[in-house]
């Protein structure tokens, strides 16, 4: 099952709206088939593993990270494929929360005489499939918030200089993290200040995540890198309802996909509505890289599932730019809380990973 989880993780960021599933088929103590969900969500992991196993699937055990599907989507039901191949036992880690599956895959296997075991490495599988589960259960994708700051929590000097606080190893790790998410998201301020590409570079992959900009008024540079590459790498823009129709037309003409969202009493985009729209569009995992206003909005709304923080061994001081904008917290008991799940050195910097407390 650990091997299957490792295989499935290869699809993270590439399989949405489907989950990134892994499958290992074992016969007489030997692995005879391996597979993981392919880009775009098909073929499924079980299909790939069965094709590799061939006739050796007869009487074998299939280890799958998610309950095999029992419905027709882009492919026929995987439960039926396993039965037809003569698999005698199926071990899966996590039940599929999709109402089209949710126990139906296991029931179909059992009815056909297949021995079924569930819950093996369930916690590990839940972590891998967290984005898919979030989209099914809450209607929104999982959100990972990235920080890169000095020891004293600053992301720029008093003059606005920010490149580079963290070192090359940490920046390379960020590109790897982008590759494991469906989309990379920043606020309009970051887009205007940095003119970023938000693409993956220097890690040997041609895969590029969708790029999302959060811009209430669509007041982004029409000659910037994002605008000029919108037809090459998907660009989605979250904006307020009633934004300038001429700007809407201009961005759509450049190839961007627009999402009009309601605003709250503060006239800012409603983050719950925005993430709901992104979930409806199929996204399961979003990597948010700031800025401070967008990060504060997501945190105060309880929409951040994980924080990955890179800390550099420098001190900038109180006149530097804080990594978070104010969000009006008055009492500590109301503060968003996270549990530390990992910490390690990345070159000269430290990376810590935190998941929301449950």
Short mmCIF file of C-alpha atoms in Angstrom, two decimals:
data_model
loop_
_atom_site.label_atom_id
_atom_site.label_comp_id
_atom_site.label_asym_id
_atom_site.label_seq_id
_atom_site.Cartn_x
_atom_site.Cartn_y
_atom_site.Cartn_z
CA UNK A 1 0.00 0.00 0.00
CA UNK A 2 2.89 2.37 0.69
CA UNK A 3 4.17 1.67 -2.80
CA UNK A 4 0.70 2.35 -4.21
CA UNK A 5 0.55 5.66 -2.33
CA UNK A 6 3.93 6.63 -3.76
CA UNK A 7 2.76 5.81 -7.26
CA UNK A 8 -0.46 7.76 -6.81
CA UNK A 9 1.43 10.84 -5.63
CA UNK A 10 3.04 11.03 -9.08
CA UNK A 11 -0.30 12.24 -10.39
CA UNK A 12 -0.80 15.06 -7.87
CA UNK A 13 -1.51 18.29 -9.71
CA UNK A 14 -2.27 16.51 -12.99
CA UNK A 15 -5.41 14.41 -12.50
CA UNK A 16 -8.03 16.94 -11.38
CA UNK A 17 -10.97 16.79 -11.01
CA UNK A 18 -10.21 13.10 -10.39
CA UNK A 19 -8.15 11.84 -7.44
CA UNK A 20 -4.50 10.81 -7.86
CA UNK A 21 -4.84 7.07 -7.19
CA UNK A 22 -2.13 4.42 -7.12
CA UNK A 23 -2.53 0.66 -7.64
CA UNK A 24 -0.19 -2.30 -7.15
CA UNK A 25 -1.13 -5.86 -8.16
CA UNK A 26 0.61 -8.75 -6.40
CA UNK A 27 0.49 -12.43 -7.39
CA UNK A 28 2.29 -15.16 -5.45
CA UNK A 29 4.41 -12.62 -3.62
CA UNK A 30 5.54 -10.79 -6.75
CA UNK A 31 4.43 -7.39 -8.07
CA UNK A 32 2.97 -8.02 -11.51
CA UNK A 33 1.30 -4.68 -12.21
CA UNK A 34 1.65 -1.05 -11.21
CA UNK A 35 -0.32 2.02 -12.19
CA UNK A 36 -1.37 5.53 -11.24
CA UNK A 37 -4.07 7.86 -12.52
CA UNK A 38 -2.93 9.52 -15.72
CA UNK A 39 -3.07 13.28 -16.55
CA UNK A 40 -6.62 14.54 -16.95
CA UNK A 41 -7.96 11.73 -14.78
CA UNK A 42 -7.86 8.82 -17.23
CA UNK A 43 -6.91 6.03 -17.57
CA UNK A 44 -7.39 5.15 -13.92
CA UNK A 45 -4.69 3.52 -11.80
CA UNK A 46 -6.42 0.13 -11.78
CA UNK A 47 -6.68 0.12 -15.58
CA UNK A 48 -2.97 0.85 -15.94
CA UNK A 49 -1.97 -1.82 -13.43
CA UNK A 50 -4.26 -4.47 -14.94
CA UNK A 51 -2.87 -3.79 -18.42
CA UNK A 52 0.64 -4.36 -17.11
CA UNK A 53 -0.33 -7.49 -15.20
CA UNK A 54 -2.20 -9.13 -18.07
CA UNK A 55 -3.12 -12.76 -17.35
CA UNK A 56 -1.07 -12.62 -14.13
CA UNK A 57 -3.95 -10.65 -12.58
CA UNK A 58 -5.90 -13.93 -12.28
CA UNK A 59 -6.04 -14.81 -8.57
CA UNK A 60 -3.95 -11.77 -7.59
CA UNK A 61 -4.41 -9.09 -4.92
CA UNK A 62 -4.87 -5.45 -5.92
CA UNK A 63 -3.76 -2.74 -3.50
CA UNK A 64 -5.51 0.54 -4.31
CA UNK A 65 -5.27 3.85 -2.46
CA UNK A 66 -8.97 4.70 -3.01
CA UNK A 67 -12.06 2.52 -3.24
CA UNK A 68 -12.43 1.34 -6.87
CA UNK A 69 -15.11 3.25 -8.73
CA UNK A 70 -18.46 1.71 -9.59
CA UNK A 71 -19.80 4.24 -12.09
CA UNK A 72 -19.23 5.21 -15.71
CA UNK A 73 -17.22 8.42 -16.07
CA UNK A 74 -14.36 8.92 -18.49
CA UNK A 75 -13.74 5.18 -18.13
CA UNK A 76 -15.87 2.11 -17.27
CA UNK A 77 -16.10 1.12 -13.58
CA UNK A 78 -12.78 -0.06 -12.16
CA UNK A 79 -14.60 -2.50 -9.89
CA UNK A 80 -15.89 -4.29 -12.99
CA UNK A 81 -12.42 -4.30 -14.56
CA UNK A 82 -10.92 -5.90 -11.46
CA UNK A 83 -13.65 -8.56 -11.41
CA UNK A 84 -13.26 -9.31 -15.13
CA UNK A 85 -9.50 -9.69 -14.75
CA UNK A 86 -9.97 -12.36 -12.08
CA UNK A 87 -8.60 -10.40 -9.13
CA UNK A 88 -9.36 -12.45 -6.01
CA UNK A 89 -8.69 -9.82 -3.35
CA UNK A 90 -8.84 -6.02 -3.23
CA UNK A 91 -7.22 -4.01 -0.43
CA UNK A 92 -7.98 -0.30 -0.44
CA UNK A 93 -6.91 2.48 1.89
CA UNK A 94 -9.72 5.02 1.80
CA UNK A 95 -13.41 4.89 0.96
CA UNK A 96 -14.39 7.13 -1.95
CA UNK A 97 -16.56 10.03 -0.65
CA UNK A 98 -18.02 10.58 -4.12
CA UNK A 99 -21.76 9.73 -3.84
CA UNK A 100 -21.49 7.86 -7.15
CA UNK A 101 -19.06 5.44 -5.46
CA UNK A 102 -19.13 5.63 -1.62
CA UNK A 103 -19.35 1.95 -0.76
CA UNK A 104 -20.79 0.88 -4.11
CA UNK A 105 -17.43 -0.19 -5.49
CA UNK A 106 -16.73 -2.40 -2.48
CA UNK A 107 -20.26 -3.82 -2.58
CA UNK A 108 -19.90 -4.73 -6.26
CA UNK A 109 -16.61 -6.52 -5.59
CA UNK A 110 -18.01 -8.44 -2.62
CA UNK A 111 -21.09 -9.47 -4.62
CA UNK A 112 -18.76 -10.96 -7.25
CA UNK A 113 -16.95 -13.03 -4.61
CA UNK A 114 -13.88 -10.83 -4.29
CA UNK A 115 -12.34 -10.61 -0.80
CA UNK A 116 -12.26 -6.93 0.23
CA UNK A 117 -10.19 -5.25 2.97
CA UNK A 118 -10.41 -1.52 3.64
CA UNK A 119 -8.69 1.06 5.83
CA UNK A 120 -5.06 0.01 5.30
CA UNK A 121 -2.90 3.16 5.76
CA UNK A 122 -6.10 5.20 5.75
CA UNK A 123 -4.50 8.27 7.37
CA UNK A 124 -1.73 8.36 4.76
CA UNK A 125 -4.25 8.00 1.96
CA UNK A 126 -6.41 10.75 3.42
CA UNK A 127 -3.42 13.07 3.31
CA UNK A 128 -2.72 12.20 -0.33
CA UNK A 129 -6.37 12.54 -1.36
CA UNK A 130 -7.09 15.53 0.86
CA UNK A 131 -7.84 17.86 -2.05
CA UNK A 132 -10.24 15.45 -3.70
CA UNK A 133 -12.00 14.76 -0.40
CA UNK A 134 -12.27 18.50 0.30
CA UNK A 135 -13.86 19.18 -3.06
CA UNK A 136 -16.41 16.39 -2.61
CA UNK A 137 -17.18 17.12 1.07
CA UNK A 138 -17.10 20.94 1.11
CA UNK A 139 -17.31 21.97 -2.54
CA UNK A 140 -13.95 23.74 -2.42
CA UNK A 141 -10.37 22.70 -3.14
CA UNK A 142 -7.72 22.17 -0.51
CA UNK A 143 -5.64 25.33 0.03
CA UNK A 144 -1.93 25.25 0.82
CA UNK A 145 -0.57 28.64 1.87
CA UNK A 146 3.13 29.29 1.27
CA UNK A 147 5.22 31.78 3.25
CA UNK A 148 8.85 32.73 2.59
CA UNK A 149 10.08 35.15 5.22
CA UNK A 150 12.87 36.25 7.53
CA UNK A 151 13.10 35.00 11.10
CA UNK A 152 11.04 38.00 12.21
CA UNK A 153 8.28 37.31 9.66
CA UNK A 154 9.12 39.93 7.03
CA UNK A 155 8.85 39.39 3.28
CA UNK A 156 10.50 42.63 2.10
CA UNK A 157 12.60 45.50 3.37
CA UNK A 158 11.27 49.00 4.05
CA UNK A 159 12.12 49.88 0.43
CA UNK A 160 10.18 46.88 -0.92
CA UNK A 161 13.19 44.74 -1.84
CA UNK A 162 12.25 41.07 -1.58
CA UNK A 163 14.45 39.11 -3.99
CA UNK A 164 15.79 36.97 -2.57
CA UNK A 165 15.07 36.33 1.10
CA UNK A 166 15.29 32.55 0.80
CA UNK A 167 18.03 30.70 -1.04
CA UNK A 168 18.09 28.75 -4.32
CA UNK A 169 17.30 25.39 -2.71
CA UNK A 170 14.12 26.76 -1.14
CA UNK A 171 13.08 28.39 -4.40
CA UNK A 172 13.61 25.11 -6.23
CA UNK A 173 11.46 23.35 -3.64
CA UNK A 174 8.69 25.87 -4.32
CA UNK A 175 8.66 24.78 -7.96
CA UNK A 176 8.32 21.16 -6.87
CA UNK A 177 5.40 22.13 -4.63
CA UNK A 178 3.76 24.00 -7.52
CA UNK A 179 3.99 20.80 -9.57
CA UNK A 180 2.06 18.88 -6.89
CA UNK A 181 -0.91 21.27 -7.02
CA UNK A 182 -3.57 21.88 -9.64
CA UNK A 183 -3.17 25.64 -9.49
CA UNK A 184 -0.92 28.43 -8.20
CA UNK A 185 -2.72 31.51 -6.82
CA UNK A 186 -1.66 35.05 -5.90
CA UNK A 187 -3.38 38.35 -5.20
CA UNK A 188 -3.47 41.31 -7.55
CA UNK A 189 -0.89 43.25 -5.52
CA UNK A 190 1.67 40.50 -5.93
CA UNK A 191 0.88 40.21 -9.62
CA UNK A 192 1.36 43.94 -10.15
CA UNK A 193 4.50 44.25 -8.03
CA UNK A 194 6.38 41.17 -9.24
CA UNK A 195 5.02 40.59 -12.78
CA UNK A 196 5.39 36.83 -12.14
CA UNK A 197 5.01 33.93 -14.54
CA UNK A 198 3.85 31.55 -11.76
CA UNK A 199 5.07 28.61 -13.81
CA UNK A 200 7.29 25.63 -13.00
CA UNK A 201 10.94 25.98 -13.93
CA UNK A 202 14.21 24.11 -13.49
CA UNK A 203 12.86 20.76 -12.26
CA UNK A 204 12.62 18.92 -15.59
CA UNK A 205 8.86 18.85 -16.19
CA UNK A 206 6.70 20.21 -18.98
CA UNK A 207 3.60 20.17 -16.76
CA UNK A 208 2.27 23.60 -15.79
CA UNK A 209 -0.44 24.30 -13.19
CA UNK A 210 -3.32 26.67 -13.80
CA UNK A 211 -2.48 30.21 -12.67
CA UNK A 212 -5.08 32.09 -10.61
CA UNK A 213 -5.06 35.82 -9.89
CA UNK A 214 -7.38 37.34 -7.30
CA UNK A 215 -8.15 40.82 -8.66
CA UNK A 216 -11.30 42.59 -7.52
CA UNK A 217 -11.25 45.26 -10.23
CA UNK A 218 -9.28 43.39 -12.92
CA UNK A 219 -6.71 46.17 -12.70
CA UNK A 220 -3.79 44.05 -13.83
CA UNK A 221 -1.17 44.98 -16.46
CA UNK A 222 -2.38 43.92 -19.88
CA UNK A 223 1.22 43.85 -21.12
CA UNK A 224 2.57 41.76 -18.24
CA UNK A 225 3.92 38.21 -18.38
CA UNK A 226 0.65 36.68 -17.19
CA UNK A 227 -1.38 38.44 -19.88
CA UNK A 228 1.06 37.63 -22.65
CA UNK A 229 1.16 33.91 -21.79
CA UNK A 230 -2.56 33.41 -21.04
CA UNK A 231 -3.07 31.35 -24.20
CA UNK A 232 -0.07 29.15 -23.47
CA UNK A 233 -0.60 28.40 -19.76
CA UNK A 234 -4.14 28.55 -18.30
CA UNK A 235 -4.87 31.84 -16.53
CA UNK A 236 -7.96 32.23 -14.35
CA UNK A 237 -8.93 35.52 -12.74
CA UNK A 238 -11.23 35.88 -9.73
CA UNK A 239 -12.90 39.30 -9.81
CA UNK A 240 -15.82 41.14 -8.25
CA UNK A 241 -19.26 41.13 -9.80
CA UNK A 242 -19.78 44.33 -11.77
CA UNK A 243 -16.14 44.71 -12.83
CA UNK A 244 -15.45 46.92 -15.85
CA UNK A 245 -16.90 45.06 -18.86
CA UNK A 246 -14.18 46.43 -21.12
CA UNK A 247 -11.52 44.88 -18.91
CA UNK A 248 -13.49 41.63 -18.82
CA UNK A 249 -13.56 41.59 -22.60
CA UNK A 250 -9.86 42.44 -22.83
CA UNK A 251 -8.79 39.63 -20.51
CA UNK A 252 -11.06 37.10 -22.18
CA UNK A 253 -9.60 38.17 -25.52
CA UNK A 254 -6.14 37.39 -24.18
CA UNK A 255 -7.31 33.89 -23.25
CA UNK A 256 -8.06 34.23 -19.54
CA UNK A 257 -11.02 32.54 -17.87
CA UNK A 258 -12.94 34.89 -15.59
CA UNK A 259 -14.89 34.11 -12.41
CA UNK A 260 -17.24 36.85 -11.16
CA UNK A 261 -17.75 36.55 -7.40
CA UNK A 262 -19.81 38.53 -4.87
CA UNK A 263 -18.18 40.92 -2.42
CA UNK A 264 -18.78 41.30 1.31
CA UNK A 265 -19.52 44.38 3.44
CA UNK A 266 -15.80 45.28 3.22
CA UNK A 267 -16.17 45.35 -0.60
CA UNK A 268 -13.61 42.56 -0.88
CA UNK A 269 -14.22 39.35 -2.81
CA UNK A 270 -16.06 36.76 -0.73
CA UNK A 271 -13.41 34.03 -0.29
CA UNK A 272 -15.94 31.27 0.37
CA UNK A 273 -17.77 32.03 -2.87
CA UNK A 274 -14.51 32.28 -4.81
CA UNK A 275 -13.18 28.92 -3.64
CA UNK A 276 -16.59 27.39 -4.25
CA UNK A 277 -16.41 28.57 -7.86
CA UNK A 278 -12.92 27.09 -8.23
CA UNK A 279 -14.12 23.79 -6.77
CA UNK A 280 -17.04 23.75 -9.19
CA UNK A 281 -14.53 24.27 -11.99
CA UNK A 282 -12.82 21.04 -10.90
CA UNK A 283 -9.81 22.15 -8.89
CA UNK A 284 -8.82 20.00 -5.92
CA UNK A 285 -5.48 21.49 -4.77
CA UNK A 286 -4.45 25.17 -4.77
CA UNK A 287 -1.00 26.50 -3.84
CA UNK A 288 -1.40 30.10 -2.65
CA UNK A 289 1.75 32.22 -2.68
CA UNK A 290 0.32 35.46 -1.26
CA UNK A 291 0.30 38.34 -0.93
CA UNK A 292 -0.44 39.33 2.60
CA UNK A 293 -3.98 40.54 1.96
CA UNK A 294 -5.14 37.39 0.19
CA UNK A 295 -3.45 35.18 2.79
CA UNK A 296 -5.16 37.07 5.63
CA UNK A 297 -8.54 36.82 3.89
CA UNK A 298 -8.23 33.04 3.49
CA UNK A 299 -6.95 32.49 7.02
CA UNK A 300 -9.63 34.61 8.68
CA UNK A 301 -12.32 32.72 6.74
CA UNK A 302 -10.94 29.34 7.86
CA UNK A 303 -10.10 28.29 4.31
CA UNK A 304 -6.42 27.34 4.71
CA UNK A 305 -5.78 23.62 5.13
CA UNK A 306 -2.00 23.63 5.19
CA UNK A 307 0.81 26.16 5.61
CA UNK A 308 4.30 25.59 4.22
CA UNK A 309 6.69 28.18 5.62
CA UNK A 310 10.27 28.80 4.48
CA UNK A 311 12.29 30.74 7.04
CA UNK A 312 15.57 32.41 6.12
CA UNK A 313 18.33 33.11 8.62
CA UNK A 314 18.06 36.89 8.47
CA UNK A 315 16.33 39.66 10.39
CA UNK A 316 14.74 42.59 8.53
CA UNK A 317 13.09 44.59 11.29
CA UNK A 318 9.73 46.13 12.05
CA UNK A 319 9.86 48.59 9.17
CA UNK A 320 9.89 45.69 6.71
CA UNK A 321 6.76 44.29 5.07
CA UNK A 322 4.89 41.78 7.22
CA UNK A 323 3.96 38.50 5.56
CA UNK A 324 0.32 38.91 6.60
CA UNK A 325 -2.05 41.86 6.39
CA UNK A 326 -4.14 42.69 9.48
CA UNK A 327 -7.35 40.71 9.85
CA UNK A 328 -8.80 42.12 13.03
CA UNK A 329 -8.08 39.32 15.48
CA UNK A 330 -8.93 40.43 19.00
CA UNK A 331 -8.72 37.25 21.09
CA UNK A 332 -6.17 34.43 20.97
CA UNK A 333 -8.83 31.74 21.24
CA UNK A 334 -10.14 32.87 17.85
CA UNK A 335 -6.76 32.58 16.15
CA UNK A 336 -6.46 29.99 13.34
CA UNK A 337 -4.39 27.11 14.74
CA UNK A 338 -2.21 24.60 12.94
CA UNK A 339 -0.28 21.48 13.97
CA UNK A 340 3.35 21.00 12.98
CA UNK A 341 3.73 17.87 10.82
CA UNK A 342 7.19 18.35 9.34
CA UNK A 343 10.29 20.48 9.65
CA UNK A 344 13.59 20.20 7.80
CA UNK A 345 16.50 22.16 6.42
CA UNK A 346 16.32 23.19 2.77
CA UNK A 347 19.78 24.46 1.96
CA UNK A 348 20.46 27.40 4.28
CA UNK A 349 16.75 27.81 5.09
CA UNK A 350 14.21 25.91 7.17
CA UNK A 351 10.93 24.53 5.84
CA UNK A 352 8.07 23.78 8.21
CA UNK A 353 4.74 22.26 7.23
CA UNK A 354 1.62 22.82 9.30
CA UNK A 355 -1.87 21.37 8.91
CA UNK A 356 -5.03 22.86 10.30
CA UNK A 357 -5.95 21.59 13.75
CA UNK A 358 -9.02 19.35 13.81
#
